[in-house]
Amino acid sequence: MKEEEEKEKMMKTVDLDDIESTSPKSSHAFHFESQSTLNHTHNSSFFNIRTVYIVFIKPKINVLLPFGPVAILLHYLTPKHHNGWVFFFSLLGIAPLAERLGYATEQLAFYTGPTVGGLLNATFGNATEMIISIYALKNGMIRVVQQSLLGSILSNMLLVLGCAFFTGGIVHHNKQQVFNKAAAVVNSGLLLMAVMGILFPAVLHFTHSELHFGKSVLSLSRFSSCIMLVAYASYLFFQLRSQQNLYSPVHEIVDSSENSEEEEEIELTKWEAIVWLAILTAWVSVLSGYLVDAIEGASESLNMSMAFISVILLPIVGNAAEHASAIMFAMKDKLDITIGVAVGSSTQISMFVIPFCVVVGWCMGKEMDLNFQLFETATLFITVLVVAFMMQEGTSNYFKGLMLILCYLIVAASFFVHVDPQNDVD
């Protein structure tokens, strides 16, 4: 009897062992599956909350976002000749959107590879300037388009680069900061080509040497714009495919792993980035419309010339993101990225956005040309020369930065006292 009882106990323990050996796995598998399904069901709502947090709540600059709706309200509540506040609040409202557009573009570029990423940065990197320009073109404000794009180039090359060199030089005062001279020289060459494209129509107009008066400048501008777009596309191909190693940053080989860990942080999925790009572009488009409508009223109410508002105040919005990131990278002693942000953005505007606006104006039936008038063309020419001389050594310090900032103050003062003779016509 005892033996039989012991056998029964042994059988029970074996059965229990079998059940225990199988059941934890199966229960664990079931638990995992149910957890994954729960995660999957909650994922859509969780991702939405997460991406809203990343895109809208996390960045400190987004404190300025409420100014956008306030500007729209003021547009309908205030008379048109008192549009100074509408203009000011629209500027503040667009600034964080410009920064977030740049962020969403970077996130999408992680999934597209370097070539398409380069094209995306060329298109959306200066999307704010392009949208404002297209709205101004629709309203026939050709001089506002020309001057705001010129102002973006000037502020990127003098103010943004100057502040970056200055802060980087102070933080790293005990050593000389270095950047890739070859890439800087190519950018300088492209900027000089852009100056050539803008200079000839102005010279042709002011020397009264047109073959067909009133038409030759426009025809030359449209032809030159197409050539500049081809040149910029070739530059992208050359930089991203043919000569990638030649123009890689100085410290890239040493700390590429550090860079990938520190900077290349993927926070959005591909489709999230696309959706946010669409939402942000739409919101920038809406605010740009109100901003452009308020320019003339702001000029009257603030007692400022249209030239000063277009060249100095408008570019502050589009360049807010470039300004912050260029300074941050200079402080981290990553000047190659700083040059890419500041000078690269100027190259994009001069070789891509300006010719693009001429072509878009052509399609719209607007006579947008490259004749930026003598004062603006001379300012651009001297600025490109100054920056090219500053970058030719491949080194930077706080004194170079200070010189660029002081140059920008002279430019700003010049436009403050400059009255654009074309405004009466347009």
PDB file of N, CA, C and O in Angstrom, residues 197-259:
ATOM      1  N   GLY A 197      24.906  86.334 -61.184  1.00  0.00           N
ATOM      2  CA  GLY A 197      23.565  86.228 -61.752  1.00  0.00           C
ATOM      3  C   GLY A 197      22.680  87.408 -61.403  1.00  0.00           C
ATOM      4  O   GLY A 197      21.838  87.837 -62.200  1.00  0.00           O
ATOM      5  N   ILE A 198      22.868  87.984 -60.191  1.00  0.00           N
ATOM      6  CA  ILE A 198      22.066  89.126 -59.745  1.00  0.00           C
ATOM      7  C   ILE A 198      22.647  90.460 -60.245  1.00  0.00           C
ATOM      8  O   ILE A 198      21.915  91.419 -60.493  1.00  0.00           O
ATOM      9  N   LEU A 199      23.976  90.491 -60.413  1.00  0.00           N
ATOM     10  CA  LEU A 199      24.656  91.736 -60.797  1.00  0.00           C
ATOM     11  C   LEU A 199      24.366  92.148 -62.250  1.00  0.00           C
ATOM     12  O   LEU A 199      24.064  93.312 -62.519  1.00  0.00           O
ATOM     13  N   PHE A 200      24.432  91.185 -63.167  1.00  0.00           N
ATOM     14  CA  PHE A 200      24.295  91.528 -64.590  1.00  0.00           C
ATOM     15  C   PHE A 200      22.949  92.145 -64.969  1.00  0.00           C
ATOM     16  O   PHE A 200      22.912  93.131 -65.706  1.00  0.00           O
ATOM     17  N   PRO A 201      21.812  91.613 -64.472  1.00  0.00           N
ATOM     18  CA  PRO A 201      20.543  92.285 -64.791  1.00  0.00           C
ATOM     19  C   PRO A 201      20.478  93.723 -64.277  1.00  0.00           C
ATOM     20  O   PRO A 201      19.953  94.608 -64.964  1.00  0.00           O
ATOM     21  N   ALA A 202      21.061  93.964 -63.064  1.00  0.00           N
ATOM     22  CA  ALA A 202      21.071  95.320 -62.499  1.00  0.00           C
ATOM     23  C   ALA A 202      21.936  96.251 -63.350  1.00  0.00           C
ATOM     24  O   ALA A 202      21.534  97.382 -63.666  1.00  0.00           O
ATOM     25  N   VAL A 203      23.114  95.768 -63.745  1.00  0.00           N
ATOM     26  CA  VAL A 203      24.027  96.576 -64.574  1.00  0.00           C
ATOM     27  C   VAL A 203      23.387  96.854 -65.937  1.00  0.00           C
ATOM     28  O   VAL A 203      23.444  97.984 -66.448  1.00  0.00           O
ATOM     29  N   LEU A 204      22.765  95.837 -66.515  1.00  0.00           N
ATOM     30  CA  LEU A 204      22.103  95.989 -67.813  1.00  0.00           C
ATOM     31  C   LEU A 204      21.010  97.062 -67.752  1.00  0.00           C
ATOM     32  O   LEU A 204      20.875  97.895 -68.644  1.00  0.00           O
ATOM     33  N   HIS A 205      20.270  97.051 -66.645  1.00  0.00           N
ATOM     34  CA  HIS A 205      19.171  98.007 -66.482  1.00  0.00           C
ATOM     35  C   HIS A 205      19.691  99.430 -66.287  1.00  0.00           C
ATOM     36  O   HIS A 205      19.208 100.380 -66.927  1.00  0.00           O
ATOM     37  N   PHE A 206      20.685  99.581 -65.405  1.00  0.00           N
ATOM     38  CA  PHE A 206      21.134 100.926 -65.040  1.00  0.00           C
ATOM     39  C   PHE A 206      22.095 101.554 -66.052  1.00  0.00           C
ATOM     40  O   PHE A 206      22.345 102.753 -66.023  1.00  0.00           O
ATOM     41  N   THR A 207      22.657 100.736 -66.950  1.00  0.00           N
ATOM     42  CA  THR A 207      23.485 101.311 -68.023  1.00  0.00           C
ATOM     43  C   THR A 207      22.653 101.581 -69.282  1.00  0.00           C
ATOM     44  O   THR A 207      23.194 102.051 -70.287  1.00  0.00           O
ATOM     45  N   HIS A 208      21.346 101.254 -69.217  1.00  0.00           N
ATOM     46  CA  HIS A 208      20.420 101.456 -70.340  1.00  0.00           C
ATOM     47  C   HIS A 208      20.950 100.815 -71.631  1.00  0.00           C
ATOM     48  O   HIS A 208      20.893 101.397 -72.703  1.00  0.00           O
ATOM     49  N   SER A 209      21.491  99.597 -71.473  1.00  0.00           N
ATOM     50  CA  SER A 209      22.081  98.920 -72.640  1.00  0.00           C
ATOM     51  C   SER A 209      21.277  97.685 -73.045  1.00  0.00           C
ATOM     52  O   SER A 209      21.826  96.725 -73.595  1.00  0.00           O
ATOM     53  N   GLU A 210      19.976  97.683 -72.723  1.00  0.00           N
ATOM     54  CA  GLU A 210      19.124  96.551 -73.085  1.00  0.00           C
ATOM     55  C   GLU A 210      18.840  96.546 -74.594  1.00  0.00           C
ATOM     56  O   GLU A 210      18.643  97.605 -75.186  1.00  0.00           O
ATOM     57  N   LEU A 211      18.812  95.364 -75.169  1.00  0.00           N
ATOM     58  CA  LEU A 211      18.472  95.223 -76.588  1.00  0.00           C
ATOM     59  C   LEU A 211      16.995  95.575 -76.809  1.00  0.00           C
ATOM     60  O   LEU A 211      16.643  96.331 -77.706  1.00  0.00           O
ATOM     61  N   HIS A 212      16.129  95.009 -75.925  1.00  0.00           N
ATOM     62  CA  HIS A 212      14.695  95.341 -75.949  1.00  0.00           C
ATOM     63  C   HIS A 212      14.357  95.964 -74.605  1.00  0.00           C
ATOM     64  O   HIS A 212      14.297  95.249 -73.598  1.00  0.00           O
ATOM     65  N   PHE A 213      14.170  97.250 -74.572  1.00  0.00           N
ATOM     66  CA  PHE A 213      14.000  97.984 -73.315  1.00  0.00           C
ATOM     67  C   PHE A 213      12.799  97.450 -72.523  1.00  0.00           C
ATOM     68  O   PHE A 213      11.695  97.309 -73.044  1.00  0.00           O
ATOM     69  N   GLY A 214      13.049  97.121 -71.248  1.00  0.00           N
ATOM     70  CA  GLY A 214      11.990  96.619 -70.377  1.00  0.00           C
ATOM     71  C   GLY A 214      11.755  95.122 -70.468  1.00  0.00           C
ATOM     72  O   GLY A 214      11.040  94.545 -69.648  1.00  0.00           O
ATOM     73  N   LYS A 215      12.359  94.455 -71.473  1.00  0.00           N
ATOM     74  CA  LYS A 215      12.143  93.017 -71.641  1.00  0.00           C
ATOM     75  C   LYS A 215      13.423  92.196 -71.482  1.00  0.00           C
ATOM     76  O   LYS A 215      13.392  91.056 -71.038  1.00  0.00           O
ATOM     77  N   SER A 216      14.548  92.801 -71.867  1.00  0.00           N
ATOM     78  CA  SER A 216      15.818  92.055 -71.842  1.00  0.00           C
ATOM     79  C   SER A 216      16.220  91.645 -70.428  1.00  0.00           C
ATOM     80  O   SER A 216      16.717  90.534 -70.220  1.00  0.00           O
ATOM     81  N   VAL A 217      16.002  92.538 -69.443  1.00  0.00           N
ATOM     82  CA  VAL A 217      16.362  92.229 -68.048  1.00  0.00           C
ATOM     83  C   VAL A 217      15.565  91.026 -67.556  1.00  0.00           C
ATOM     84  O   VAL A 217      16.114  90.108 -66.914  1.00  0.00           O
ATOM     85  N   LEU A 218      14.267  91.009 -67.852  1.00  0.00           N
ATOM     86  CA  LEU A 218      13.405  89.909 -67.432  1.00  0.00           C
ATOM     87  C   LEU A 218      13.808  88.598 -68.101  1.00  0.00           C
ATOM     88  O   LEU A 218      13.904  87.548 -67.440  1.00  0.00           O
ATOM     89  N   SER A 219      14.087  88.659 -69.395  1.00  0.00           N
ATOM     90  CA  SER A 219      14.503  87.448 -70.133  1.00  0.00           C
ATOM     91  C   SER A 219      15.832  86.917 -69.610  1.00  0.00           C
ATOM     92  O   SER A 219      15.990  85.703 -69.402  1.00  0.00           O
ATOM     93  N   LEU A 220      16.777  87.830 -69.371  1.00  0.00           N
ATOM     94  CA  LEU A 220      18.084  87.442 -68.827  1.00  0.00           C
ATOM     95  C   LEU A 220      17.924  86.817 -67.441  1.00  0.00           C
ATOM     96  O   LEU A 220      18.578  85.815 -67.112  1.00  0.00           O
ATOM     97  N   SER A 221      17.049  87.415 -66.619  1.00  0.00           N
ATOM     98  CA  SER A 221      16.820  86.908 -65.253  1.00  0.00           C
ATOM     99  C   SER A 221      16.273  85.495 -65.275  1.00  0.00           C
ATOM    100  O   SER A 221      16.711  84.633 -64.502  1.00  0.00           O
ATOM    101  N   ARG A 222      15.315  85.249 -66.168  1.00  0.00           N
ATOM    102  CA  ARG A 222      14.711  83.916 -66.244  1.00  0.00           C
ATOM    103  C   ARG A 222      15.697  82.871 -66.756  1.00  0.00           C
ATOM    104  O   ARG A 222      15.754  81.747 -66.241  1.00  0.00           O
ATOM    105  N   PHE A 223      16.511  83.264 -67.739  1.00  0.00           N
ATOM    106  CA  PHE A 223      17.538  82.357 -68.259  1.00  0.00           C
ATOM    107  C   PHE A 223      18.582  82.056 -67.177  1.00  0.00           C
ATOM    108  O   PHE A 223      18.930  80.895 -66.930  1.00  0.00           O
ATOM    109  N   SER A 224      19.060  83.121 -66.507  1.00  0.00           N
ATOM    110  CA  SER A 224      20.076  82.963 -65.444  1.00  0.00           C
ATOM    111  C   SER A 224      19.537  82.112 -64.297  1.00  0.00           C
ATOM    112  O   SER A 224      20.279  81.314 -63.711  1.00  0.00           O
ATOM    113  N   SER A 225      18.249  82.277 -63.972  1.00  0.00           N
ATOM    114  CA  SER A 225      17.640  81.495 -62.886  1.00  0.00           C
ATOM    115  C   SER A 225      17.652  80.006 -63.202  1.00  0.00           C
ATOM    116  O   SER A 225      17.965  79.182 -62.332  1.00  0.00           O
ATOM    117  N   CYS A 226      17.331  79.653 -64.424  1.00  0.00           N
ATOM    118  CA  CYS A 226      17.363  78.243 -64.840  1.00  0.00           C
ATOM    119  C   CYS A 226      18.780  77.683 -64.755  1.00  0.00           C
ATOM    120  O   CYS A 226      18.993  76.557 -64.287  1.00  0.00           O
ATOM    121  N   ILE A 227      19.756  78.499 -65.174  1.00  0.00           N
ATOM    122  CA  ILE A 227      21.172  78.095 -65.104  1.00  0.00           C
ATOM    123  C   ILE A 227      21.591  77.894 -63.642  1.00  0.00           C
ATOM    124  O   ILE A 227      22.274  76.918 -63.301  1.00  0.00           O
ATOM    125  N   MET A 228      21.154  78.799 -62.752  1.00  0.00           N
ATOM    126  CA  MET A 228      21.505  78.718 -61.323  1.00  0.00           C
ATOM    127  C   MET A 228      20.890  77.477 -60.676  1.00  0.00           C
ATOM    128  O   MET A 228      21.515  76.829 -59.829  1.00  0.00           O
ATOM    129  N   LEU A 229      19.674  77.131 -61.077  1.00  0.00           N
ATOM    130  CA  LEU A 229      19.042  75.917 -60.544  1.00  0.00           C
ATOM    131  C   LEU A 229      19.792  74.666 -60.995  1.00  0.00           C
ATOM    132  O   LEU A 229      19.985  73.728 -60.203  1.00  0.00           O
ATOM    133  N   VAL A 230      20.237  74.658 -62.247  1.00  0.00           N
ATOM    134  CA  VAL A 230      21.042  73.534 -62.760  1.00  0.00           C
ATOM    135  C   VAL A 230      22.358  73.449 -61.988  1.00  0.00           C
ATOM    136  O   VAL A 230      22.805  72.364 -61.600  1.00  0.00           O
ATOM    137  N   ALA A 231      22.978  74.619 -61.755  1.00  0.00           N
ATOM    138  CA  ALA A 231      24.247  74.667 -61.015  1.00  0.00           C
ATOM    139  C   ALA A 231      24.074  74.148 -59.591  1.00  0.00           C
ATOM    140  O   ALA A 231      24.920  73.400 -59.079  1.00  0.00           O
ATOM    141  N   TYR A 232      22.951  74.499 -58.952  1.00  0.00           N
ATOM    142  CA  TYR A 232      22.721  74.045 -57.567  1.00  0.00           C
ATOM    143  C   TYR A 232      22.454  72.541 -57.518  1.00  0.00           C
ATOM    144  O   TYR A 232      22.945  71.851 -56.623  1.00  0.00           O
ATOM    145  N   ALA A 233      21.701  72.033 -58.501  1.00  0.00           N
ATOM    146  CA  ALA A 233      21.454  70.585 -58.580  1.00  0.00           C
ATOM    147  C   ALA A 233      22.772  69.838 -58.799  1.00  0.00           C
ATOM    148  O   ALA A 233      23.020  68.792 -58.181  1.00  0.00           O
ATOM    149  N   SER A 234      23.638  70.401 -59.640  1.00  0.00           N
ATOM    150  CA  SER A 234      24.957  69.792 -59.889  1.00  0.00           C
ATOM    151  C   SER A 234      25.803  69.814 -58.625  1.00  0.00           C
ATOM    152  O   SER A 234      26.516  68.843 -58.323  1.00  0.00           O
ATOM    153  N   TYR A 235      25.702  70.900 -57.875  1.00  0.00           N
ATOM    154  CA  TYR A 235      26.447  71.029 -56.608  1.00  0.00           C
ATOM    155  C   TYR A 235      25.998  69.956 -55.616  1.00  0.00           C
ATOM    156  O   TYR A 235      26.828  69.320 -54.952  1.00  0.00           O
ATOM    157  N   LEU A 236      24.680  69.727 -55.527  1.00  0.00           N
ATOM    158  CA  LEU A 236      24.161  68.692 -54.622  1.00  0.00           C
ATOM    159  C   LEU A 236      24.685  67.315 -55.018  1.00  0.00           C
ATOM    160  O   LEU A 236      25.144  66.544 -54.170  1.00  0.00           O
ATOM    161  N   PHE A 237      24.638  67.023 -56.325  1.00  0.00           N
ATOM    162  CA  PHE A 237      25.126  65.735 -56.818  1.00  0.00           C
ATOM    163  C   PHE A 237      26.624  65.586 -56.547  1.00  0.00           C
ATOM    164  O   PHE A 237      27.093  64.546 -56.082  1.00  0.00           O
ATOM    165  N   PHE A 238      27.368  66.661 -56.832  1.00  0.00           N
ATOM    166  CA  PHE A 238      28.830  66.674 -56.646  1.00  0.00           C
ATOM    167  C   PHE A 238      29.191  66.449 -55.178  1.00  0.00           C
ATOM    168  O   PHE A 238      30.083  65.673 -54.851  1.00  0.00           O
ATOM    169  N   GLN A 239      28.457  67.130 -54.289  1.00  0.00           N
ATOM    170  CA  GLN A 239      28.766  67.062 -52.856  1.00  0.00           C
ATOM    171  C   GLN A 239      28.349  65.728 -52.244  1.00  0.00           C
ATOM    172  O   GLN A 239      29.086  65.153 -51.442  1.00  0.00           O
ATOM    173  N   LEU A 240      27.174  65.219 -52.641  1.00  0.00           N
ATOM    174  CA  LEU A 240      26.623  64.038 -51.980  1.00  0.00           C
ATOM    175  C   LEU A 240      27.068  62.731 -52.611  1.00  0.00           C
ATOM    176  O   LEU A 240      27.072  61.697 -51.954  1.00  0.00           O
ATOM    177  N   ARG A 241      27.445  62.756 -53.874  1.00  0.00           N
ATOM    178  CA  ARG A 241      27.800  61.507 -54.571  1.00  0.00           C
ATOM    179  C   ARG A 241      29.266  61.454 -54.987  1.00  0.00           C
ATOM    180  O   ARG A 241      30.006  60.584 -54.566  1.00  0.00           O
ATOM    181  N   SER A 242      29.684  62.404 -55.805  1.00  0.00           N
ATOM    182  CA  SER A 242      31.003  62.298 -56.439  1.00  0.00           C
ATOM    183  C   SER A 242      32.149  62.526 -55.467  1.00  0.00           C
ATOM    184  O   SER A 242      33.076  61.751 -55.389  1.00  0.00           O
ATOM    185  N   GLN A 243      32.079  63.643 -54.724  1.00  0.00           N
ATOM    186  CA  GLN A 243      33.225  64.059 -53.903  1.00  0.00           C
ATOM    187  C   GLN A 243      32.858  64.085 -52.417  1.00  0.00           C
ATOM    188  O   GLN A 243      33.193  65.006 -51.696  1.00  0.00           O
ATOM    189  N   GLN A 244      32.168  63.028 -51.956  1.00  0.00           N
ATOM    190  CA  GLN A 244      31.670  63.038 -50.580  1.00  0.00           C
ATOM    191  C   GLN A 244      32.805  63.105 -49.566  1.00  0.00           C
ATOM    192  O   GLN A 244      32.725  63.809 -48.570  1.00  0.00           O
ATOM    193  N   ASN A 245      33.891  62.366 -49.808  1.00  0.00           N
ATOM    194  CA  ASN A 245      35.002  62.318 -48.851  1.00  0.00           C
ATOM    195  C   ASN A 245      35.769  63.634 -48.790  1.00  0.00           C
ATOM    196  O   ASN A 245      36.246  64.035 -47.741  1.00  0.00           O
ATOM    197  N   LEU A 246      35.897  64.295 -49.949  1.00  0.00           N
ATOM    198  CA  LEU A 246      36.658  65.548 -50.013  1.00  0.00           C
ATOM    199  C   LEU A 246      36.039  66.624 -49.137  1.00  0.00           C
ATOM    200  O   LEU A 246      36.739  67.419 -48.525  1.00  0.00           O
ATOM    201  N   TYR A 247      34.699  66.628 -49.072  1.00  0.00           N
ATOM    202  CA  TYR A 247      34.009  67.685 -48.338  1.00  0.00           C
ATOM    203  C   TYR A 247      33.438  67.218 -47.009  1.00  0.00           C
ATOM    204  O   TYR A 247      32.554  67.838 -46.457  1.00  0.00           O
ATOM    205  N   SER A 248      33.962  66.100 -46.499  1.00  0.00           N
ATOM    206  CA  SER A 248      33.508  65.659 -45.176  1.00  0.00           C
ATOM    207  C   SER A 248      34.171  66.521 -44.111  1.00  0.00           C
ATOM    208  O   SER A 248      35.274  67.027 -44.306  1.00  0.00           O
ATOM    209  N   PRO A 249      33.517  66.722 -42.955  1.00  0.00           N
ATOM    210  CA  PRO A 249      34.072  67.577 -41.912  1.00  0.00           C
ATOM    211  C   PRO A 249      35.435  67.119 -41.422  1.00  0.00           C
ATOM    212  O   PRO A 249      35.779  65.941 -41.531  1.00  0.00           O
ATOM    213  N   VAL A 250      36.199  68.049 -40.839  1.00  0.00           N
ATOM    214  CA  VAL A 250      37.571  67.788 -40.409  1.00  0.00           C
ATOM    215  C   VAL A 250      37.634  66.681 -39.370  1.00  0.00           C
ATOM    216  O   VAL A 250      38.468  65.794 -39.426  1.00  0.00           O
ATOM    217  N   HIS A 251      36.709  66.723 -38.389  1.00  0.00           N
ATOM    218  CA  HIS A 251      36.768  65.775 -37.282  1.00  0.00           C
ATOM    219  C   HIS A 251      35.858  64.575 -37.491  1.00  0.00           C
ATOM    220  O   HIS A 251      35.630  63.808 -36.574  1.00  0.00           O
ATOM    221  N   GLU A 252      35.330  64.403 -38.700  1.00  0.00           N
ATOM    222  CA  GLU A 252      34.305  63.376 -38.924  1.00  0.00           C
ATOM    223  C   GLU A 252      34.843  61.971 -38.691  1.00  0.00           C
ATOM    224  O   GLU A 252      34.182  61.128 -38.107  1.00  0.00           O
ATOM    225  N   ILE A 253      36.078  61.715 -39.138  1.00  0.00           N
ATOM    226  CA  ILE A 253      36.656  60.373 -39.021  1.00  0.00           C
ATOM    227  C   ILE A 253      36.884  60.033 -37.556  1.00  0.00           C
ATOM    228  O   ILE A 253      36.648  58.921 -37.116  1.00  0.00           O
ATOM    229  N   VAL A 254      37.303  61.033 -36.783  1.00  0.00           N
ATOM    230  CA  VAL A 254      37.646  60.796 -35.384  1.00  0.00           C
ATOM    231  C   VAL A 254      36.412  60.509 -34.559  1.00  0.00           C
ATOM    232  O   VAL A 254      36.350  59.542 -33.812  1.00  0.00           O
ATOM    233  N   ASP A 255      35.402  61.394 -34.659  1.00  0.00           N
ATOM    234  CA  ASP A 255      34.274  61.266 -33.744  1.00  0.00           C
ATOM    235  C   ASP A 255      32.941  61.058 -34.452  1.00  0.00           C
ATOM    236  O   ASP A 255      31.934  61.590 -34.061  1.00  0.00           O
ATOM    237  N   SER A 256      32.963  60.251 -35.529  1.00  0.00           N
ATOM    238  CA  SER A 256      31.701  59.986 -36.225  1.00  0.00           C
ATOM    239  C   SER A 256      30.755  59.185 -35.342  1.00  0.00           C
ATOM    240  O   SER A 256      29.548  59.388 -35.359  1.00  0.00           O
ATOM    241  N   SER A 257      31.336  58.292 -34.527  1.00  0.00           N
ATOM    242  CA  SER A 257      30.490  57.508 -33.621  1.00  0.00           C
ATOM    243  C   SER A 257      29.869  58.393 -32.550  1.00  0.00           C
ATOM    244  O   SER A 257      28.704  58.248 -32.195  1.00  0.00           O
ATOM    245  N   GLU A 258      30.656  59.348 -32.030  1.00  0.00           N
ATOM    246  CA  GLU A 258      30.136  60.277 -31.027  1.00  0.00           C
ATOM    247  C   GLU A 258      29.016  61.118 -31.612  1.00  0.00           C
ATOM    248  O   GLU A 258      27.984  61.334 -30.982  1.00  0.00           O
ATOM    249  N   ASN A 259      29.235  61.612 -32.835  1.00  0.00           N
ATOM    250  CA  ASN A 259      28.223  62.444 -33.500  1.00  0.00           C
ATOM    251  C   ASN A 259      26.915  61.689 -33.672  1.00  0.00           C
ATOM    252  O   ASN A 259      25.846  62.227 -33.443  1.00  0.00           O
TER     253      ASN A 259
END
